[in-house]
PDB file of C-alpha atoms in Angstrom:
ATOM      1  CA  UNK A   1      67.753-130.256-177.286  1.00 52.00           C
ATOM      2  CA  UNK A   2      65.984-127.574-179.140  1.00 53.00           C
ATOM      3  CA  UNK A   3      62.528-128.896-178.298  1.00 55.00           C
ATOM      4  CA  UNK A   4      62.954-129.155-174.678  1.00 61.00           C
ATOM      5  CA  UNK A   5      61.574-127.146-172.085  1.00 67.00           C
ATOM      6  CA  UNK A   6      64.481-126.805-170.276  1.00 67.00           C
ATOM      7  CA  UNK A   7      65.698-123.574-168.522  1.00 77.00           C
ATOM      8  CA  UNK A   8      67.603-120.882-169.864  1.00 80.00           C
ATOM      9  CA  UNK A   9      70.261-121.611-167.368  1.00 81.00           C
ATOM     10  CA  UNK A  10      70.300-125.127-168.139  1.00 77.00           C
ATOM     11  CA  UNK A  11      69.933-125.002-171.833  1.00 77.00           C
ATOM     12  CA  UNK A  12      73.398-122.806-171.459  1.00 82.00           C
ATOM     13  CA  UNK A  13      75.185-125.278-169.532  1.00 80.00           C
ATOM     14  CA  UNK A  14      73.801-128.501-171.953  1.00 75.00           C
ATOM     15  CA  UNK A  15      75.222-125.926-174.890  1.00 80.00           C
ATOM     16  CA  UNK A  16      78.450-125.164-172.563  1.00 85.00           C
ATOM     17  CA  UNK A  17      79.767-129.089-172.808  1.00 81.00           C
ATOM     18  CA  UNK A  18      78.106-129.439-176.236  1.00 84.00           C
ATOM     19  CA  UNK A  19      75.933-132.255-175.355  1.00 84.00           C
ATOM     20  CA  UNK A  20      73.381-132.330-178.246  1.00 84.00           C
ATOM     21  CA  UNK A  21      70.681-134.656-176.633  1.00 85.00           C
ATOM     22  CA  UNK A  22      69.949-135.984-173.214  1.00 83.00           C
ATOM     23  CA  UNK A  23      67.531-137.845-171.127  1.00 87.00           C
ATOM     24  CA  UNK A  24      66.712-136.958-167.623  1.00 87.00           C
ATOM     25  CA  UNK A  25      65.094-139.778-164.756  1.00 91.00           C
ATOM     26  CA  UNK A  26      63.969-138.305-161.828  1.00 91.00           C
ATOM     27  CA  UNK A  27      65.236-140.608-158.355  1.00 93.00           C
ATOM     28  CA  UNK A  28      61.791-140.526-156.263  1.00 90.00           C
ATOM     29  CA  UNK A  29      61.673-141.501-152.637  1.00 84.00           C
ATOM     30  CA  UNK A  30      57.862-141.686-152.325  1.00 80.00           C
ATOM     31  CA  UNK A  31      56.746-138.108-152.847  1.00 86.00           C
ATOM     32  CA  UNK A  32      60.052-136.908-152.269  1.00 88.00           C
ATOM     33  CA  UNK A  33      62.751-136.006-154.885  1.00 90.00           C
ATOM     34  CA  UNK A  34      66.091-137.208-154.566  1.00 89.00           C
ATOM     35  CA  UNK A  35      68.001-136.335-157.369  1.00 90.00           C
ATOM     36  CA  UNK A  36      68.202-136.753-161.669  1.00 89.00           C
ATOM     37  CA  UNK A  37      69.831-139.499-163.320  1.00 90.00           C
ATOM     38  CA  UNK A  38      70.950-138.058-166.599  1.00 88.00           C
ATOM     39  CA  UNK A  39      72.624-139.787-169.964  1.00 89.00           C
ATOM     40  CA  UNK A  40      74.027-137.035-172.264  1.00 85.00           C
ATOM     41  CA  UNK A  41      74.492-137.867-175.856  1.00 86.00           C
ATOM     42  CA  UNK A  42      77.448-135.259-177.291  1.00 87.00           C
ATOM     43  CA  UNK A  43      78.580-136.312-180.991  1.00 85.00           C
ATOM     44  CA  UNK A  44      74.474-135.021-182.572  1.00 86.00           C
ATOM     45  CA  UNK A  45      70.713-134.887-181.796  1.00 85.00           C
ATOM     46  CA  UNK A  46      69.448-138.417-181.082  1.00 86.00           C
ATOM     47  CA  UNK A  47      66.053-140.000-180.053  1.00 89.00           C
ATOM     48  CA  UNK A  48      66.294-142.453-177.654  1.00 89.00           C
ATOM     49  CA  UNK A  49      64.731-145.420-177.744  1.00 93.00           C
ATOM     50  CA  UNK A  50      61.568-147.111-175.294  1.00 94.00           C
ATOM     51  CA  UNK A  51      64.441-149.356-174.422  1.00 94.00           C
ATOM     52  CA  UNK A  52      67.178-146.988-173.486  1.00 93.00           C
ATOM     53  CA  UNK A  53      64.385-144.993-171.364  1.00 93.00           C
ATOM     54  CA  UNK A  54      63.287-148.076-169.898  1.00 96.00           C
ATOM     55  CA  UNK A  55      66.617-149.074-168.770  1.00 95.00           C
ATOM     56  CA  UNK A  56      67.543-145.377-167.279  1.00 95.00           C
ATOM     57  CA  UNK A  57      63.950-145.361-165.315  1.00 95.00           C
ATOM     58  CA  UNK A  58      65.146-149.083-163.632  1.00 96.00           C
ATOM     59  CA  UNK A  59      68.227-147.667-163.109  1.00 95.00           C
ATOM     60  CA  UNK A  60      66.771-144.491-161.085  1.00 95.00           C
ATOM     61  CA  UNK A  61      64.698-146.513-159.433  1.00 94.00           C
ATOM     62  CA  UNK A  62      67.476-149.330-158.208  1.00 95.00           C
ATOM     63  CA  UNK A  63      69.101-146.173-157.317  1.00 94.00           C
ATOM     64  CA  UNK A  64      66.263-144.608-154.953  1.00 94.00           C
ATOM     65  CA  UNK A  65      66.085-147.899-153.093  1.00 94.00           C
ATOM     66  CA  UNK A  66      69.858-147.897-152.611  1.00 94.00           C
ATOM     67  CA  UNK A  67      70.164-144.379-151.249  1.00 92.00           C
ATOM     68  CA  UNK A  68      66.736-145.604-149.207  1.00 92.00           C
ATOM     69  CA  UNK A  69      68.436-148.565-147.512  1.00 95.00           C
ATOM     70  CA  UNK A  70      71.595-146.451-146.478  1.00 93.00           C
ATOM     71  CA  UNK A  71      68.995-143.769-145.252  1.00 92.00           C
ATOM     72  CA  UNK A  72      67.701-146.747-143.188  1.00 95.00           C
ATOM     73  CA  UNK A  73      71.055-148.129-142.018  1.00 97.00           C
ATOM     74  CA  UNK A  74      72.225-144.363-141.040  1.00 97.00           C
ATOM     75  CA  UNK A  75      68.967-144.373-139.203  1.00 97.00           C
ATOM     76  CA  UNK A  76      69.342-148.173-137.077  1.00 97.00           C
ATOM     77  CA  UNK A  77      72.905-147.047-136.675  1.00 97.00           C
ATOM     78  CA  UNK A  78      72.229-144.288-134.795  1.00 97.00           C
ATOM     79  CA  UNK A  79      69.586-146.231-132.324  1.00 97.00           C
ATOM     80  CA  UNK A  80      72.518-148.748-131.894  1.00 96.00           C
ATOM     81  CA  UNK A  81      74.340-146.311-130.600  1.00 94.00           C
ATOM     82  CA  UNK A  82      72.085-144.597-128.639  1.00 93.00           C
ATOM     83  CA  UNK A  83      71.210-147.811-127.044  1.00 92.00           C
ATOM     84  CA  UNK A  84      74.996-148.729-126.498  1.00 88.00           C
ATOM     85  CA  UNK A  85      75.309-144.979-124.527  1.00 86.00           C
ATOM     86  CA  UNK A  86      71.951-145.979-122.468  1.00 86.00           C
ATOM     87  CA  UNK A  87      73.341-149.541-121.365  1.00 85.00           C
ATOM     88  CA  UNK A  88      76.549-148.510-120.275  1.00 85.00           C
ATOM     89  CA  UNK A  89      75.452-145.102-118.372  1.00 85.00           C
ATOM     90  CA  UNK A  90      73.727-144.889-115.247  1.00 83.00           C
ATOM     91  CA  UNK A  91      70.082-142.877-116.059  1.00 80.00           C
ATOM     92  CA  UNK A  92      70.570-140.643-113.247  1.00 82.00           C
ATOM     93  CA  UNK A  93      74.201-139.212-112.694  1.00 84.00           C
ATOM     94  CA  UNK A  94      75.487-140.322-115.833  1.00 82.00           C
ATOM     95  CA  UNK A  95      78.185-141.703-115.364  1.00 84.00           C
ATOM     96  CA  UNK A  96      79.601-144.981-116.632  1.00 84.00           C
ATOM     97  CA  UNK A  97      77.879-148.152-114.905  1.00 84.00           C
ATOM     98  CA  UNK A  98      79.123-151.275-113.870  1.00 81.00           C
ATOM     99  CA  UNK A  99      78.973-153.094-117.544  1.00 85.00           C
ATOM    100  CA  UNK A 100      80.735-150.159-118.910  1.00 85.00           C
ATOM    101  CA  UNK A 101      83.483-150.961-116.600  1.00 84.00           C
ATOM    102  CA  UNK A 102      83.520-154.652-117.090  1.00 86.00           C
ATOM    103  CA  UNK A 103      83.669-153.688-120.395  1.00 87.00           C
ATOM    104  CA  UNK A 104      86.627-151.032-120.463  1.00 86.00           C
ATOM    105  CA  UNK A 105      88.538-153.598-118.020  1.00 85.00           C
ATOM    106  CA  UNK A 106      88.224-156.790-120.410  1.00 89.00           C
ATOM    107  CA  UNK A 107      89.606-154.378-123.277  1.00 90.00           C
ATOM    108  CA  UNK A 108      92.073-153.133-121.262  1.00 85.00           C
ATOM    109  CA  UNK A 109      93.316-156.680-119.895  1.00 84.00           C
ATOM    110  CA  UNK A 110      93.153-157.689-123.812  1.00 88.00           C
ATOM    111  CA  UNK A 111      95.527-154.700-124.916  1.00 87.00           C
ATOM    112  CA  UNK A 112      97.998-155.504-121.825  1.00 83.00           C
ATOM    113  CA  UNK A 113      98.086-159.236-122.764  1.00 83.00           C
ATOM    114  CA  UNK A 114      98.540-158.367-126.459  1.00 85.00           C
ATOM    115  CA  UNK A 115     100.999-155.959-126.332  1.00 84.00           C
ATOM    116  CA  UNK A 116     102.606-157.739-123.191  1.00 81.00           C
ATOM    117  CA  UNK A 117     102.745-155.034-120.308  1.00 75.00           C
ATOM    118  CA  UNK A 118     102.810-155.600-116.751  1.00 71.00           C
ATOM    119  CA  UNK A 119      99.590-155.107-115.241  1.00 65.00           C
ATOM    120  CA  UNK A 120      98.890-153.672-111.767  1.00 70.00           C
ATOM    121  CA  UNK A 121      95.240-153.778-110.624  1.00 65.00           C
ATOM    122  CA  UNK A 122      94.469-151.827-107.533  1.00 65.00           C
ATOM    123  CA  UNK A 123      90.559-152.016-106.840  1.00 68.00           C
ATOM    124  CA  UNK A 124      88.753-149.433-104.530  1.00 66.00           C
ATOM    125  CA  UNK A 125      85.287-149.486-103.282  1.00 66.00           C
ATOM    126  CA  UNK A 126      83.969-146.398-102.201  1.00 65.00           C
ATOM    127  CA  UNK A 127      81.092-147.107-100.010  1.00 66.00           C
ATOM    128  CA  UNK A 128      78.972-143.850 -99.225  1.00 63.00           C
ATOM    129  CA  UNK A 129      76.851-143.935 -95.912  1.00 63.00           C
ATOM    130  CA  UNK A 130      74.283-141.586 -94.966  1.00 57.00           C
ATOM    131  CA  UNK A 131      74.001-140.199 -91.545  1.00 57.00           C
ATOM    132  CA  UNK A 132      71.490-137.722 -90.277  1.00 54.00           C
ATOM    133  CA  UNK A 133      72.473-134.686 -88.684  1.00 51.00           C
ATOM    134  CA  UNK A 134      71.410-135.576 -85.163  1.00 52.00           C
ATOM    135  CA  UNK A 135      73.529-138.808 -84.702  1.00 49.00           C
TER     136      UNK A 135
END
């Protein structure tokens, strides 16, 4: 550890838990860093071999394209749902539309028939007319 460059703040905290030799992978997305993947050695100094460092580095990088595919499925996730709220609203007032009705009244019919209630259905339709003023 002594021929590191580390920090002052880090060498203290490598000292603090008495690790005596380490290796350090940075986890890259692109350009962009996403974290360290670290191996501490604590019982003495050690050099690692092209073997060990070769292994860490396909580690970080297995890593980097796991954090990058849940990054991606947060991302389609989101647009699912976004989607889902666009279908089942009307763009205008909205409100819920007709297939977010049929919808809520399939799942409630399931739920009644599952947990066997009694079911009373009482339908209304509203229909709006416009007059003008001088009728």
């Amino acid at each position: 550890m002594q021929e590191s460059d580390f920090s002052a703040d880090l060498f203290e905290l490598l000292q603090l838990y008495q690790i005596k030799a380490a290796i350090i992978v940075a986890i890259f997305n692109g350009e962009h860093l996403w974290g360290l993947l670290i191996a501490h050695h604590c019982t003495g100094p050690r050099y690692w071999q092209a073997f060990e460092v070769n292994l860490l580095q396909q580690l970080a990088s297995q890593v980097a394209i796991a954090i990058h595919q849940s990054v991606l499925y947060q991302q389609v996730q989101a647009a699912n749902e976004e989607l889902q709220r666009l279908a089942t609203l009307d763009g205008l007032t909205q409100i819920a539309n007709r297939r977010r009705f049929d919808q809520y009244l399939e799942a409630e019919w399931q739920r009644f028939k599952r947990e066997q209630l009694c079911t009373i259905f009482l339908i209304v339709r509203i229909y709006l007319c416009s007059r003008s003023v001088t009728e």
